[in-house]
Amino acid sequence: MNRTSPLKTQRPLPHGGQRPSRPPKNPLNPHAAPITLAPSPPHAETPAMPTTLPPTSPLLRLAANVAAVPVLRQSAPLASEVRRAVVQYQPTALIVDLPQVIGQEICLAVEQLPRIHMIAWRLRGTRAARAVCTDPSDPRIEAIRLALEHGLRVHFVDVAEAGEGTALPRVPDDCAAEGLGAAAFAALYWAAARPEITKRHRILAGRIGRLAARQPDQRYLVVAGLDESAALRHLFAQGAPETQPGAEEPVLLDIESQPLLHEHLPLVLGEIPFAVHLMEQWRAQASPEEPYPMDLILTGLLNIAAEQYRDEYDEEVSLTEWRTLSQFARNLAIERGRLRPGLYELVTAAKGCVDDDFGAIVLELASRYPANEQDDDDPAAHDPSRHRSLNLYVDFGDGFSRADPAYPLYPVSETTFSFRHRRPNQTQRRQWQEEFADSFFFGGGICSWPPEDERIEAFFTHLRKRALAQIGDAHTIVEEARGSLQDGLDMRETARNWHKKKLYVRRERRPPGAVGPVALIWHDFPLATPDLWRTTLYAENSNESDIAIFCAPLGQEMAGPQISRTEYHGILSVFPARGIPDVWSAAALYPWGTCARVLIAAGIYLCTEKFMAIVAPEPPDGELKALARERGVGLIYIPLSSFSRKTLKRLRTVHILASHQARSWARDYIEG
């Protein structure tokens, strides 16, 4: 194979430069503009590059028929600059500073995107392996992809030992390139860094110079790093560069291309893995002149996480929480020297501004890249919180060898996040479900978790006091002060009659009775609904009440061995406990039709006090009110919306233990 021969795609763009239109596939870019990129027709006169460029142009002039785009590896903003440069310059060929010896393999791997591959190789006489990954957010990969999609030639001009001895450039956040343009961004770096010219740079310049001199009617676009672009600009300014002696490529011993394991993607991708997945969806229906909308993509990631959060926990992220999350993530990114939040900032903000459950969902979703997910029987391999090896390995047929990146990558650091509710992997879940079912079936004696009992009983006590206070307001008399302040000054009436120079006081009368049963309803379901767990639980001490509940099925979500996590849909508390009958087996209650109405009707029948409190999204209907009047029970309705969402969520979550023995280890799995 002639290592300087161009590679050409079998999918040229239609004559005239217009790519076939296709409907949008993703709402991330609803305003896709028509594509204008087109290679020049054969033997057409090549327009000269304009002598002046826009202030934010991504292009850097090297020669009459050669322009360059200075880029950084693993940078989506500079990948957008490559897209813009190709549209602006309309090249007939692209030149990329990747090794010549693996050019064919890179093109084959790029054609298989969005599945990400690793191309690894080793030279004759060595055991060390080098690797390059087809990261979709890398500007060089984007350049190759555009060339293959639109029938342009692509040349690889770098040496096999490309990254040896090179250092990672210390540059500001690459988001600045979105407003400055690639050329201006690079100029600021060159003014501060003053990169040196090496033998490798002279080889690159010589190979590019030979291509430009051999076909002067072609228009070449070079995609190279910041240091490489600075050296090329200097060498081309001195005249036509010459290939340095010793530029012959060594002979490859082995070369291997393989899909990257899903767990290794965070090590090599420049962006959040799921953000790269959304980039791929956006790119499928966008035109090349449109930059990657990274802010919109991160917003889309959080929106998908919020939908999953709503589906799993029946909770919404409020507008206030969205605003706080956005501001906190931005401030945290700035404090860490970034202009745009990364994975750490997003997860930290989601965990701190919403709750642990939402933070865990954001972490799990952000770590996913569907195109590279492997069919693994052990889901623990995909757990983003577990420890990973920070090395890549490749098998050339003689055992695994470590593959070092051919070019320096940005350092990866591991951070451990702790979440209050962490779901087990599938293997643990199946094992725990089987243990729970066995204990439940053989009568191990289910029971609740005492700290949660204390919390819900305290809330019922608060509800009884609040209901009495609500009755007391109806029995309060406001009158003019006549020598005594009675039960206190009534500020509203006093202010209303201030012009009369009179004081008004409150005289409270004791409510005629107490509050007995309390019904707390989140959702209602017909009695025939199959996927519900309905039962009656009895007090274990004098401080607890007898309760009748209906909730999500047991055993579906396991928090630990013999510990099932579920959520109340409705609960009836009868205090003091006196061993109430099983509400759900009482045939007289079946005509009420739904679970919530059965609980309220049972509370009315079991009420020995004057009043019953009901907390629900809607007040009780006329039939229940008629039953209460017939039984001489006053119903006190308190809207569910009058309590904070976090309070209700904390109360709604409950853990059911398959045996009393499970209480000895439950604290290790239940927090809060």
Tab-separated table of N, CA, C and O in Angstrom, residues 330-440:
chain	number	residue	atom	x	y	z
A	330	ARG	N	-23.317	25.486	36.952
A	330	ARG	CA	-22.495	26.492	36.268
A	330	ARG	C	-21.438	27.057	37.201
A	330	ARG	O	-20.259	27.174	36.835
A	331	ASN	N	-21.841	27.409	38.418
A	331	ASN	CA	-20.882	27.983	39.363
A	331	ASN	C	-19.796	26.977	39.739
A	331	ASN	O	-18.621	27.338	39.883
A	332	LEU	N	-20.192	25.708	39.907
A	332	LEU	CA	-19.215	24.692	40.251
A	332	LEU	C	-18.228	24.483	39.107
A	332	LEU	O	-17.024	24.288	39.336
A	333	ALA	N	-18.723	24.537	37.870
A	333	ALA	CA	-17.828	24.401	36.720
A	333	ALA	C	-16.839	25.560	36.660
A	333	ALA	O	-15.640	25.359	36.414
A	334	ILE	N	-17.312	26.776	36.888
A	334	ILE	CA	-16.418	27.938	36.858
A	334	ILE	C	-15.377	27.843	37.961
A	334	ILE	O	-14.192	28.155	37.768
A	335	GLU	N	-15.806	27.382	39.143
A	335	GLU	CA	-14.863	27.245	40.254
A	335	GLU	C	-13.778	26.216	39.925
A	335	GLU	O	-12.643	26.332	40.400
A	336	ARG	N	-14.111	25.233	39.088
A	336	ARG	CA	-13.144	24.198	38.698
A	336	ARG	C	-12.437	24.541	37.390
A	336	ARG	O	-11.758	23.708	36.804
A	337	GLY	N	-12.605	25.795	36.914
A	337	GLY	CA	-11.893	26.248	35.728
A	337	GLY	C	-12.498	25.822	34.415
A	337	GLY	O	-11.798	25.708	33.410
A	338	ARG	N	-13.805	25.591	34.381
A	338	ARG	CA	-14.492	25.182	33.159
A	338	ARG	C	-15.611	26.164	32.844
A	338	ARG	O	-16.176	26.782	33.746
A	339	LEU	N	-15.918	26.287	31.551
A	339	LEU	CA	-17.024	27.149	31.143
A	339	LEU	C	-18.328	26.382	31.019
A	339	LEU	O	-19.394	26.982	31.024
A	340	ARG	N	-18.243	25.060	30.885
A	340	ARG	CA	-19.447	24.240	30.740
A	340	ARG	C	-19.364	23.080	31.725
A	340	ARG	O	-18.306	22.476	31.883
A	341	PRO	N	-20.466	22.736	32.394
A	341	PRO	CA	-20.414	21.636	33.365
A	341	PRO	C	-20.053	20.311	32.714
A	341	PRO	O	-20.458	20.017	31.585
A	342	GLY	N	-19.301	19.504	33.456
A	342	GLY	CA	-18.997	18.147	33.044
A	342	GLY	C	-19.805	17.159	33.861
A	342	GLY	O	-20.769	17.522	34.551
A	343	LEU	N	-19.396	15.893	33.815
A	343	LEU	CA	-20.140	14.849	34.515
A	343	LEU	C	-20.153	15.091	36.021
A	343	LEU	O	-21.198	14.974	36.665
A	344	TYR	N	-19.007	15.449	36.588
A	344	TYR	CA	-18.950	15.664	38.037
A	344	TYR	C	-19.883	16.796	38.456
A	344	TYR	O	-20.632	16.674	39.438
A	345	GLU	N	-19.860	17.897	37.719
A	345	GLU	CA	-20.695	19.043	38.084
A	345	GLU	C	-22.180	18.717	37.956
A	345	GLU	O	-22.986	19.108	38.811
A	346	LEU	N	-22.567	18.002	36.893
A	346	LEU	CA	-23.982	17.676	36.703
A	346	LEU	C	-24.490	16.751	37.808
A	346	LEU	O	-25.579	16.958	38.352
A	347	VAL	N	-23.710	15.715	38.136
A	347	VAL	CA	-24.163	14.765	39.156
A	347	VAL	C	-24.209	15.430	40.528
A	347	VAL	O	-25.162	15.245	41.297
A	348	THR	N	-23.189	16.219	40.842
A	348	THR	CA	-23.171	16.910	42.135
A	348	THR	C	-24.357	17.859	42.264
A	348	THR	O	-25.013	17.921	43.314
A	349	ALA	N	-24.655	18.608	41.194
A	349	ALA	CA	-25.779	19.542	41.237
A	349	ALA	C	-27.105	18.799	41.324
A	349	ALA	O	-28.008	19.207	42.065
A	350	ALA	N	-27.257	17.716	40.568
A	350	ALA	CA	-28.506	16.939	40.615
A	350	ALA	C	-28.719	16.335	41.994
A	350	ALA	O	-29.837	16.333	42.518
A	351	LYS	N	-27.667	15.839	42.594
A	351	LYS	CA	-27.759	15.222	43.920
A	351	LYS	C	-28.062	16.259	44.998
A	351	LYS	O	-28.877	16.043	45.894
A	352	GLY	N	-27.419	17.417	44.899
A	352	GLY	CA	-27.576	18.423	45.944
A	352	GLY	C	-28.826	19.273	45.814
A	352	GLY	O	-29.382	19.707	46.822
A	353	CYS	N	-29.275	19.524	44.565
A	353	CYS	CA	-30.404	20.438	44.350
A	353	CYS	C	-31.741	19.716	44.242
A	353	CYS	O	-32.790	20.347	44.415
A	354	VAL	N	-31.736	18.430	43.923
A	354	VAL	CA	-32.993	17.670	43.872
A	354	VAL	C	-32.959	16.624	44.991
A	354	VAL	O	-33.453	16.861	46.080
A	355	ASP	N	-32.364	15.479	44.747
A	355	ASP	CA	-32.177	14.485	45.805
A	355	ASP	C	-31.245	13.394	45.296
A	355	ASP	O	-30.788	13.414	44.147
A	356	ASP	N	-30.938	12.437	46.169
A	356	ASP	CA	-30.000	11.375	45.825
A	356	ASP	C	-30.514	10.506	44.686
A	356	ASP	O	-29.734	10.032	43.855
A	357	ASP	N	-31.820	10.263	44.648
A	357	ASP	CA	-32.377	9.421	43.598
A	357	ASP	C	-32.157	10.041	42.222
A	357	ASP	O	-31.768	9.364	41.272
A	358	PHE	N	-32.391	11.340	42.103
A	358	PHE	CA	-32.189	12.020	40.819
A	358	PHE	C	-30.707	12.053	40.469
A	358	PHE	O	-30.330	11.866	39.304
A	359	GLY	N	-29.839	12.283	41.456
A	359	GLY	CA	-28.410	12.259	41.194
A	359	GLY	C	-27.944	10.913	40.679
A	359	GLY	O	-27.121	10.829	39.751
A	360	ALA	N	-28.468	9.822	41.265
A	360	ALA	CA	-28.094	8.474	40.808
A	360	ALA	C	-28.566	8.228	39.385
A	360	ALA	O	-27.850	7.628	38.569
A	361	ILE	N	-29.762	8.703	39.040
A	361	ILE	CA	-30.280	8.523	37.683
A	361	ILE	C	-29.431	9.301	36.685
A	361	ILE	O	-29.112	8.811	35.594
A	362	VAL	N	-29.041	10.536	37.033
A	362	VAL	CA	-28.197	11.332	36.140
A	362	VAL	C	-26.863	10.627	35.904
A	362	VAL	O	-26.376	10.553	34.764
A	363	LEU	N	-26.260	10.085	36.958
A	363	LEU	CA	-24.977	9.393	36.810
A	363	LEU	C	-25.116	8.155	35.927
A	363	LEU	O	-24.304	7.924	35.025
A	364	GLU	N	-26.144	7.356	36.166
A	364	GLU	CA	-26.333	6.137	35.377
A	364	GLU	C	-26.611	6.468	33.914
A	364	GLU	O	-26.087	5.818	33.005
A	365	LEU	N	-27.455	7.469	33.680
A	365	LEU	CA	-27.796	7.829	32.305
A	365	LEU	C	-26.596	8.436	31.589
A	365	LEU	O	-26.302	8.090	30.442
A	366	ALA	N	-25.887	9.346	32.245
A	366	ALA	CA	-24.747	10.019	31.612
A	366	ALA	C	-23.637	9.042	31.261
A	366	ALA	O	-22.883	9.268	30.310
A	367	SER	N	-23.518	7.945	31.995
A	367	SER	CA	-22.455	6.966	31.756
A	367	SER	C	-22.803	5.997	30.635
A	367	SER	O	-21.969	5.160	30.269
A	368	ARG	N	-23.992	6.067	30.095
A	368	ARG	CA	-24.420	5.146	29.045
A	368	ARG	C	-24.016	5.654	27.661
A	368	ARG	O	-23.996	6.841	27.396
A	369	TYR	N	-23.676	4.690	26.786
A	369	TYR	CA	-23.495	4.976	25.362
A	369	TYR	C	-24.088	3.780	24.617
A	369	TYR	O	-23.429	2.752	24.441
A	370	PRO	N	-25.362	3.875	24.226
A	370	PRO	CA	-26.088	2.692	23.732
A	370	PRO	C	-25.392	1.937	22.606
A	370	PRO	O	-25.486	0.708	22.547
A	371	ALA	N	-24.691	2.635	21.719
A	371	ALA	CA	-24.093	1.950	20.574
A	371	ALA	C	-23.001	0.967	20.981
A	371	ALA	O	-22.684	0.047	20.226
A	372	ASN	N	-22.402	1.144	22.150
A	372	ASN	CA	-21.311	0.275	22.587
A	372	ASN	C	-21.665	-0.579	23.795
A	372	ASN	O	-20.793	-1.197	24.397
A	373	GLU	N	-22.929	-0.589	24.182
A	373	GLU	CA	-23.305	-1.410	25.327
A	373	GLU	C	-23.199	-2.880	24.949
A	373	GLU	O	-23.711	-3.318	23.930
A	374	GLN	N	-22.545	-3.619	25.805
A	374	GLN	CA	-22.295	-5.025	25.527
A	374	GLN	C	-23.374	-5.893	26.175
A	374	GLN	O	-23.930	-5.556	27.214
A	375	ASP	N	-23.643	-7.042	25.563
A	375	ASP	CA	-24.566	-8.020	26.148
A	375	ASP	C	-23.809	-8.807	27.211
A	375	ASP	O	-23.213	-9.844	26.932
A	376	ASP	N	-23.842	-8.280	28.411
A	376	ASP	CA	-23.086	-8.882	29.513
A	376	ASP	C	-24.069	-9.427	30.534
A	376	ASP	O	-24.989	-8.743	30.960
A	377	ASP	N	-23.855	-10.679	30.949
A	377	ASP	CA	-24.742	-11.275	31.946
A	377	ASP	C	-24.565	-10.652	33.313
A	377	ASP	O	-25.421	-10.806	34.185
A	378	ASP	N	-23.438	-9.966	33.516
A	378	ASP	CA	-23.171	-9.364	34.820
A	378	ASP	C	-23.383	-7.863	34.722
A	378	ASP	O	-22.511	-7.136	34.261
A	379	PRO	N	-24.557	-7.341	35.138
A	379	PRO	CA	-24.803	-5.905	35.039
A	379	PRO	C	-23.858	-5.093	35.904
A	379	PRO	O	-23.748	-3.890	35.735
A	380	ALA	N	-23.156	-5.717	36.841
A	380	ALA	CA	-22.206	-4.968	37.663
A	380	ALA	C	-21.099	-4.382	36.806
A	380	ALA	O	-20.466	-3.396	37.178
A	381	ALA	N	-20.859	-4.985	35.630
A	381	ALA	CA	-19.822	-4.456	34.752
A	381	ALA	C	-20.174	-3.080	34.235
A	381	ALA	O	-19.301	-2.333	33.809
A	382	HIS	N	-21.463	-2.729	34.259
A	382	HIS	CA	-21.897	-1.432	33.759
A	382	HIS	C	-22.220	-0.465	34.880
A	382	HIS	O	-22.724	0.618	34.627
A	383	ASP	N	-21.970	-0.833	36.122
A	383	ASP	CA	-22.267	0.053	37.249
A	383	ASP	C	-21.274	1.202	37.248
A	383	ASP	O	-20.077	0.993	37.429
A	384	PRO	N	-21.711	2.467	36.996
A	384	PRO	CA	-20.764	3.574	36.862
A	384	PRO	C	-20.061	3.941	38.151
A	384	PRO	O	-19.141	4.740	38.131
A	385	SER	N	-20.496	3.389	39.293
A	385	SER	CA	-19.876	3.766	40.557
A	385	SER	C	-18.761	2.804	40.964
A	385	SER	O	-18.059	3.049	41.933
A	386	ARG	N	-18.598	1.659	40.211
A	386	ARG	CA	-17.598	0.693	40.649
A	386	ARG	C	-16.219	1.093	40.120
A	386	ARG	O	-16.080	1.857	39.176
A	387	HIS	N	-15.179	0.554	40.738
A	387	HIS	CA	-13.813	0.882	40.352
A	387	HIS	C	-13.493	0.286	38.981
A	387	HIS	O	-13.869	-0.819	38.666
A	388	ARG	N	-12.775	1.032	38.184
A	388	ARG	CA	-12.404	0.557	36.866
A	388	ARG	C	-10.882	0.624	36.689
A	388	ARG	O	-10.201	1.407	37.327
A	389	SER	N	-10.391	-0.182	35.756
A	389	SER	CA	-8.998	-0.058	35.359
A	389	SER	C	-8.849	1.164	34.471
A	389	SER	O	-9.682	1.429	33.603
A	390	LEU	N	-7.801	1.936	34.687
A	390	LEU	CA	-7.564	3.129	33.883
A	390	LEU	C	-6.670	2.822	32.684
A	390	LEU	O	-6.053	3.720	32.125
A	391	ASN	N	-6.592	1.558	32.262
A	391	ASN	CA	-5.764	1.156	31.132
A	391	ASN	C	-6.607	0.446	30.092
A	391	ASN	O	-7.631	-0.165	30.405
A	392	LEU	N	-6.162	0.530	28.827
A	392	LEU	CA	-6.793	-0.180	27.727
A	392	LEU	C	-5.908	-1.364	27.339
A	392	LEU	O	-4.676	-1.277	27.387
A	393	TYR	N	-6.545	-2.465	26.937
A	393	TYR	CA	-5.803	-3.664	26.574
A	393	TYR	C	-6.302	-4.168	25.224
A	393	TYR	O	-7.465	-3.990	24.860
A	394	VAL	N	-5.402	-4.812	24.480
A	394	VAL	CA	-5.729	-5.350	23.166
A	394	VAL	C	-5.083	-6.726	23.040
A	394	VAL	O	-4.004	-6.982	23.601
A	395	ASP	N	-5.744	-7.614	22.326
A	395	ASP	CA	-5.235	-8.969	22.111
A	395	ASP	C	-4.836	-9.108	20.648
A	395	ASP	O	-5.679	-9.088	19.749
A	396	PHE	N	-3.519	-9.244	20.387
A	396	PHE	CA	-3.020	-9.444	19.034
A	396	PHE	C	-2.914	-10.924	18.674
A	396	PHE	O	-2.338	-11.278	17.658
A	397	GLY	N	-3.436	-11.786	19.539
A	397	GLY	CA	-3.356	-13.216	19.308
A	397	GLY	C	-2.318	-13.908	20.158
A	397	GLY	O	-2.260	-15.143	20.186
A	398	ASP	N	-1.490	-13.144	20.854
A	398	ASP	CA	-0.465	-13.736	21.708
A	398	ASP	C	-0.621	-13.273	23.154
A	398	ASP	O	0.350	-13.115	23.879
A	399	GLY	N	-1.878	-13.005	23.562
A	399	GLY	CA	-2.124	-12.522	24.920
A	399	GLY	C	-2.406	-11.035	24.936
A	399	GLY	O	-2.116	-10.312	23.978
A	400	PHE	N	-2.977	-10.580	26.026
A	400	PHE	CA	-3.365	-9.181	26.123
A	400	PHE	C	-2.138	-8.302	26.344
A	400	PHE	O	-1.251	-8.621	27.146
A	401	SER	N	-2.113	-7.203	25.613
A	401	SER	CA	-1.064	-6.196	25.768
A	401	SER	C	-1.713	-4.860	26.104
A	401	SER	O	-2.787	-4.528	25.584
A	402	ARG	N	-1.056	-4.103	26.950
A	402	ARG	CA	-1.585	-2.786	27.272
A	402	ARG	C	-1.378	-1.852	26.089
A	402	ARG	O	-0.298	-1.805	25.503
A	403	ALA	N	-2.439	-1.113	25.739
A	403	ALA	CA	-2.388	-0.188	24.612
A	403	ALA	C	-2.395	1.233	25.151
A	403	ALA	O	-3.406	1.691	25.690
A	404	ASP	N	-1.270	1.918	25.015
A	404	ASP	CA	-1.185	3.304	25.462
A	404	ASP	C	-1.707	4.223	24.366
A	404	ASP	O	-1.493	3.969	23.168
A	405	PRO	N	-2.390	5.302	24.720
A	405	PRO	CA	-2.870	6.242	23.701
A	405	PRO	C	-1.715	6.779	22.859
A	405	PRO	O	-0.659	7.148	23.389
A	406	ALA	N	-1.900	6.809	21.558
A	406	ALA	CA	-0.856	7.319	20.678
A	406	ALA	C	-0.633	8.804	20.884
A	406	ALA	O	0.459	9.316	20.620
A	407	TYR	N	-1.642	9.508	21.317
A	407	TYR	CA	-1.544	10.938	21.608
A	407	TYR	C	-1.995	11.159	23.048
A	407	TYR	O	-2.893	10.465	23.538
A	408	PRO	N	-1.394	12.111	23.743
A	408	PRO	CA	-1.778	12.320	25.151
A	408	PRO	C	-3.239	12.752	25.261
A	408	PRO	O	-3.724	13.568	24.476
A	409	LEU	N	-3.947	12.148	26.216
A	409	LEU	CA	-5.339	12.483	26.481
A	409	LEU	C	-5.434	13.274	27.769
A	409	LEU	O	-4.519	13.268	28.598
A	410	TYR	N	-6.535	13.941	27.951
A	410	TYR	CA	-6.744	14.673	29.188
A	410	TYR	C	-6.866	13.688	30.349
A	410	TYR	O	-7.463	12.618	30.211
A	411	PRO	N	-6.267	14.014	31.481
A	411	PRO	CA	-6.268	13.053	32.598
A	411	PRO	C	-7.675	12.749	33.084
A	411	PRO	O	-8.557	13.609	33.079
A	412	VAL	N	-7.871	11.502	33.502
A	412	VAL	CA	-9.153	11.039	34.034
A	412	VAL	C	-8.991	10.809	35.529
A	412	VAL	O	-8.049	10.159	35.964
A	413	SER	N	-9.875	11.370	36.316
A	413	SER	CA	-9.846	11.164	37.764
A	413	SER	C	-11.113	10.442	38.187
A	413	SER	O	-12.176	10.635	37.594
A	414	GLU	N	-10.993	9.600	39.195
A	414	GLU	CA	-12.136	8.853	39.710
A	414	GLU	C	-12.699	9.552	40.939
A	414	GLU	O	-11.956	9.989	41.819
A	415	THR	N	-14.005	9.665	40.972
A	415	THR	CA	-14.714	10.261	42.104
A	415	THR	C	-15.773	9.283	42.569
A	415	THR	O	-16.487	8.692	41.751
A	416	THR	N	-15.893	9.116	43.873
A	416	THR	CA	-16.895	8.229	44.444
A	416	THR	C	-18.088	9.040	44.915
A	416	THR	O	-17.936	9.976	45.695
A	417	PHE	N	-19.269	8.712	44.396
A	417	PHE	CA	-20.509	9.335	44.835
A	417	PHE	C	-21.250	8.345	45.744
A	417	PHE	O	-21.286	7.149	45.461
A	418	SER	N	-21.805	8.851	46.810
A	418	SER	CA	-22.637	8.013	47.687
A	418	SER	C	-24.075	8.504	47.599
A	418	SER	O	-24.331	9.708	47.651
A	419	PHE	N	-25.000	7.553	47.447
A	419	PHE	CA	-26.405	7.880	47.312
A	419	PHE	C	-27.206	7.132	48.371
A	419	PHE	O	-26.864	6.007	48.737
A	420	ARG	N	-28.257	7.786	48.819
A	420	ARG	CA	-29.058	7.189	49.883
A	420	ARG	C	-29.736	5.911	49.402
A	420	ARG	O	-29.770	4.912	50.104
A	421	HIS	N	-30.287	5.931	48.198
A	421	HIS	CA	-30.980	4.763	47.658
A	421	HIS	C	-30.219	4.291	46.423
A	421	HIS	O	-30.383	4.844	45.343
A	422	ARG	N	-29.384	3.302	46.605
A	422	ARG	CA	-28.674	2.736	45.462
A	422	ARG	C	-29.254	1.360	45.168
A	422	ARG	O	-29.259	0.474	46.027
A	423	ARG	N	-29.753	1.191	43.975
A	423	ARG	CA	-30.351	-0.080	43.610
A	423	ARG	C	-29.273	-1.135	43.379
A	423	ARG	O	-28.210	-0.821	42.827
A	424	PRO	N	-29.513	-2.384	43.766
A	424	PRO	CA	-28.516	-3.441	43.555
A	424	PRO	C	-28.454	-3.831	42.079
A	424	PRO	O	-29.342	-3.493	41.289
A	425	ASN	N	-27.396	-4.537	41.718
A	425	ASN	CA	-27.330	-5.036	40.352
A	425	ASN	C	-28.313	-6.198	40.184
A	425	ASN	O	-28.900	-6.682	41.148
A	426	GLN	N	-28.462	-6.660	38.937
A	426	GLN	CA	-29.507	-7.643	38.647
A	426	GLN	C	-29.253	-8.982	39.340
A	426	GLN	O	-30.198	-9.646	39.774
A	427	THR	N	-27.988	-9.368	39.446
A	427	THR	CA	-27.693	-10.633	40.117
A	427	THR	C	-28.095	-10.581	41.583
A	427	THR	O	-28.757	-11.491	42.107
A	428	GLN	N	-27.706	-9.507	42.270
A	428	GLN	CA	-28.105	-9.347	43.667
A	428	GLN	C	-29.615	-9.254	43.803
A	428	GLN	O	-30.209	-9.831	44.714
A	429	ARG	N	-30.235	-8.511	42.864
A	429	ARG	CA	-31.682	-8.327	42.953
A	429	ARG	C	-32.409	-9.664	42.830
A	429	ARG	O	-33.342	-9.946	43.585
A	430	ARG	N	-31.990	-10.497	41.881
A	430	ARG	CA	-32.638	-11.809	41.727
A	430	ARG	C	-32.453	-12.669	42.972
A	430	ARG	O	-33.393	-13.332	43.428
A	431	GLN	N	-31.253	-12.643	43.525
A	431	GLN	CA	-30.989	-13.444	44.718
A	431	GLN	C	-31.831	-12.957	45.893
A	431	GLN	O	-32.438	-13.764	46.617
A	432	TRP	N	-31.876	-11.640	46.083
A	432	TRP	CA	-32.657	-11.088	47.199
A	432	TRP	C	-34.150	-11.323	47.003
A	432	TRP	O	-34.877	-11.554	47.969
A	433	GLN	N	-34.627	-11.237	45.756
A	433	GLN	CA	-36.046	-11.490	45.493
A	433	GLN	C	-36.416	-12.930	45.834
A	433	GLN	O	-37.483	-13.186	46.400
A	434	GLU	N	-35.535	-13.870	45.486
A	434	GLU	CA	-35.810	-15.268	45.809
A	434	GLU	C	-35.827	-15.495	47.318
A	434	GLU	O	-36.706	-16.191	47.842
A	435	GLU	N	-34.876	-14.884	48.023
A	435	GLU	CA	-34.848	-15.028	49.483
A	435	GLU	C	-36.091	-14.412	50.115
A	435	GLU	O	-36.687	-14.980	51.034
A	436	PHE	N	-36.502	-13.249	49.608
A	436	PHE	CA	-37.682	-12.586	50.159
A	436	PHE	C	-38.931	-13.415	49.914
A	436	PHE	O	-39.770	-13.595	50.811
A	437	ALA	N	-39.061	-13.966	48.687
A	437	ALA	CA	-40.242	-14.773	48.367
A	437	ALA	C	-40.296	-16.031	49.228
A	437	ALA	O	-41.369	-16.426	49.708
A	438	ASP	N	-39.122	-16.665	49.456
A	438	ASP	CA	-39.106	-17.867	50.292
A	438	ASP	C	-39.521	-17.554	51.720
A	438	ASP	O	-40.346	-18.255	52.324
A	439	SER	N	-38.969	-16.467	52.284
A	439	SER	CA	-39.315	-16.096	53.663
A	439	SER	C	-40.780	-15.725	53.772
A	439	SER	O	-41.467	-16.087	54.736
A	440	PHE	N	-41.289	-15.021	52.766
A	440	PHE	CA	-42.686	-14.596	52.774
A	440	PHE	C	-43.610	-15.808	52.660
A	440	PHE	O	-44.611	-15.923	53.357
